[in-house]
XYZ file of N, CA, C and O in Angstrom:
220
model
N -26.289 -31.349 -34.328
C -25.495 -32.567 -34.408
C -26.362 -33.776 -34.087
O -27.406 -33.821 -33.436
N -25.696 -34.729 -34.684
C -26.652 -36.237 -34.296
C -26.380 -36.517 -32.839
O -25.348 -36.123 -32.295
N -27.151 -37.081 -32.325
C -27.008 -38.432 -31.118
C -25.600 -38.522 -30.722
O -25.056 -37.870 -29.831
N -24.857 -39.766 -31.798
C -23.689 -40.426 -31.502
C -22.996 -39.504 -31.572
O -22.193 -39.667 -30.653
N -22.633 -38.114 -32.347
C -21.962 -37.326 -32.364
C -21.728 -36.796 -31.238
O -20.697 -37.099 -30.638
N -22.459 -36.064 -30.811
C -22.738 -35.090 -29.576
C -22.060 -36.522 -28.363
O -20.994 -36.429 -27.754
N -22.827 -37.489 -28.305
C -22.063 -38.482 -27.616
C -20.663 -38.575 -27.201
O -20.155 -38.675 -26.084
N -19.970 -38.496 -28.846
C -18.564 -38.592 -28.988
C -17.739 -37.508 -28.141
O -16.713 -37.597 -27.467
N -18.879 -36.111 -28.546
C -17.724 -35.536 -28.161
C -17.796 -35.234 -26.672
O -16.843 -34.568 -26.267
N -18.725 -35.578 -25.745
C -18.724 -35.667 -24.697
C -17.717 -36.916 -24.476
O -16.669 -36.467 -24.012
N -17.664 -38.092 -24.612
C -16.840 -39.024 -24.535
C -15.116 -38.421 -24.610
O -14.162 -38.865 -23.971
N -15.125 -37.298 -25.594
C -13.700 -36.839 -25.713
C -13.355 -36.194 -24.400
O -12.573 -36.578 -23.531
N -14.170 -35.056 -24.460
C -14.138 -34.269 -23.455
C -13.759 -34.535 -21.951
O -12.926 -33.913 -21.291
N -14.432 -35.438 -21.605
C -14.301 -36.160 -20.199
C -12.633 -36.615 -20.315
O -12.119 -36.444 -19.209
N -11.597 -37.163 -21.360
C -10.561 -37.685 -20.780
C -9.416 -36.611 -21.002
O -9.507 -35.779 -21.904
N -8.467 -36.660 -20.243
C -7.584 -36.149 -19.853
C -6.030 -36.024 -21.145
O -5.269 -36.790 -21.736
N -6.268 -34.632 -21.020
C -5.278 -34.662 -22.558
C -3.804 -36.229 -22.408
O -3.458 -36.939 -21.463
N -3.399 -36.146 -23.734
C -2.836 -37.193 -23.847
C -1.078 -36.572 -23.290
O -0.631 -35.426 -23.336
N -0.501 -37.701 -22.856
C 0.782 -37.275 -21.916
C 2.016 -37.811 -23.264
O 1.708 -38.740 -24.010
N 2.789 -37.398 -23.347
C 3.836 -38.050 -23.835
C 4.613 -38.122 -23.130
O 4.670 -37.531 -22.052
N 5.762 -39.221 -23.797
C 7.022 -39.554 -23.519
C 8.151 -38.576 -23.880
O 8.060 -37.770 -24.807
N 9.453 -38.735 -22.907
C 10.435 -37.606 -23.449
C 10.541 -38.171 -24.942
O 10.097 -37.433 -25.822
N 11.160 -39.579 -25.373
C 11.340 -39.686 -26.351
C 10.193 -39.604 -27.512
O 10.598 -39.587 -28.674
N 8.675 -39.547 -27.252
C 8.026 -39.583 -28.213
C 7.923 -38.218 -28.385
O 7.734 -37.815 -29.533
N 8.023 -37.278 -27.318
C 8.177 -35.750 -27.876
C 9.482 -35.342 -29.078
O 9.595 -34.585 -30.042
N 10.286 -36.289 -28.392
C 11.919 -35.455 -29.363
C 11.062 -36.308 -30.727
O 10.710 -35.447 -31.534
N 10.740 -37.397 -31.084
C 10.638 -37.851 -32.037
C 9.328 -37.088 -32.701
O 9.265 -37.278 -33.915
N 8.547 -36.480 -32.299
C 7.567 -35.597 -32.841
C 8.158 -34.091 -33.288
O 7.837 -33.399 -34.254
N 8.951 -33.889 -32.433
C 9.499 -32.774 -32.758
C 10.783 -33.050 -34.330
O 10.867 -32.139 -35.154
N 11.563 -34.235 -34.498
C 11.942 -34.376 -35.422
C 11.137 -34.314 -36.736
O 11.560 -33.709 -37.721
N 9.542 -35.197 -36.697
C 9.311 -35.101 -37.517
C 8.654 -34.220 -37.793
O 8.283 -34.237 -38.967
N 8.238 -33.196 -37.054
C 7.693 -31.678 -37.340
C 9.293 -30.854 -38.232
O 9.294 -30.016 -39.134
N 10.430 -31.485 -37.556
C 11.231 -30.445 -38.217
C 11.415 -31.266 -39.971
O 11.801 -30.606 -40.936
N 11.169 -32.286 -40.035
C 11.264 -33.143 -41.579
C 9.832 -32.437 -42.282
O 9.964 -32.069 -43.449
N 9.028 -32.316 -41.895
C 7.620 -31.574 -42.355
C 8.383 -30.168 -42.839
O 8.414 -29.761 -44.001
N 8.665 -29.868 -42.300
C 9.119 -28.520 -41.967
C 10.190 -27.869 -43.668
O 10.038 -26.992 -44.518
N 11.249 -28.997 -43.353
C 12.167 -28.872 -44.607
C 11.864 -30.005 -45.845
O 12.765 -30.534 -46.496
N 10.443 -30.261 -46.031
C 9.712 -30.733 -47.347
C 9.398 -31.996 -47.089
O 8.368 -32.485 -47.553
N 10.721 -33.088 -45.873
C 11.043 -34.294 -46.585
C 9.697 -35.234 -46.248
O 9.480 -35.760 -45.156
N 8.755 -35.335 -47.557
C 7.686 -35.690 -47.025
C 7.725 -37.643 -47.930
O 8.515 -37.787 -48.863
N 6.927 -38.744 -47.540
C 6.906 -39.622 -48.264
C 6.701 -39.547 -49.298
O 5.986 -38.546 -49.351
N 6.826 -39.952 -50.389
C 6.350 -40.301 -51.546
C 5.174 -41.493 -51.849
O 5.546 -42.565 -51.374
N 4.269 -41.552 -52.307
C 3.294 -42.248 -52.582
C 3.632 -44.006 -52.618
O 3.068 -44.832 -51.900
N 4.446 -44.231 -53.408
C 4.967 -46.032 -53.017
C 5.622 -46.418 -51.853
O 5.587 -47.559 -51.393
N 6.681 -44.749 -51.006
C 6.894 -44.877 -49.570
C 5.701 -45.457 -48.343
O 5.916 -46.053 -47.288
N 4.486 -45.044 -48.923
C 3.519 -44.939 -48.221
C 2.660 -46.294 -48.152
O 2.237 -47.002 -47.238
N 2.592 -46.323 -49.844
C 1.627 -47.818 -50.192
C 2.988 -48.881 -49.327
O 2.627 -49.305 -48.229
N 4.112 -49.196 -49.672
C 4.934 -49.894 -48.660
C 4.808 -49.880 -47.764
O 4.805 -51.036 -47.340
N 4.555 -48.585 -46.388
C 4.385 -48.597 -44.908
C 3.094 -49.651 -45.042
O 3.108 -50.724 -44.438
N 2.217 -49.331 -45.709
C 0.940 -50.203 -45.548
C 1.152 -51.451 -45.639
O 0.813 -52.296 -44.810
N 1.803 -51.657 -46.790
C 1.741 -53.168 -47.220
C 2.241 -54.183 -45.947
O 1.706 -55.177 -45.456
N 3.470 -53.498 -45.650
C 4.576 -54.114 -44.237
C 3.686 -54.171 -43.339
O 4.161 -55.084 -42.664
N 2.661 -53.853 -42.775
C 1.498 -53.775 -41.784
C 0.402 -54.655 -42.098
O -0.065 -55.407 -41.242
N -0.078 -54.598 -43.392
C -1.072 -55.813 -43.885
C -2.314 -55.221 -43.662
O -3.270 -55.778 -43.121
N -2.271 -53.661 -44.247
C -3.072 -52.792 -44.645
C -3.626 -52.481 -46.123
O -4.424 -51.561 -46.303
């Protein structure tokens, strides 16, 4: 591995897994269950999320 790489992943390593919220869990878990039963975006769903952001 390069330098910055090996860097990085020492940089990862050192911090402490990430914590959630009750509600950002239920809301992960919803959208694992929408993954789940297909309902996935559609391509202009998507170019729209972007656009609304100014991406």
């Amino acid at each position: 591995m390069t330098r910055p790489l090996d860097e990085a992943f020492d940089k990862v390593d050192d911090r402490p897994p990430l914590q959630l919220t009750t509600m950002e869990e239920a809301e992960l878990e919803e959208a694992e269950a929408e993954i789940a039963r297909g309902e996935l975006a559609c391509a202009d769903e998507v170019r729209a999320m972007w656009k609304k952001h100014g991406l």
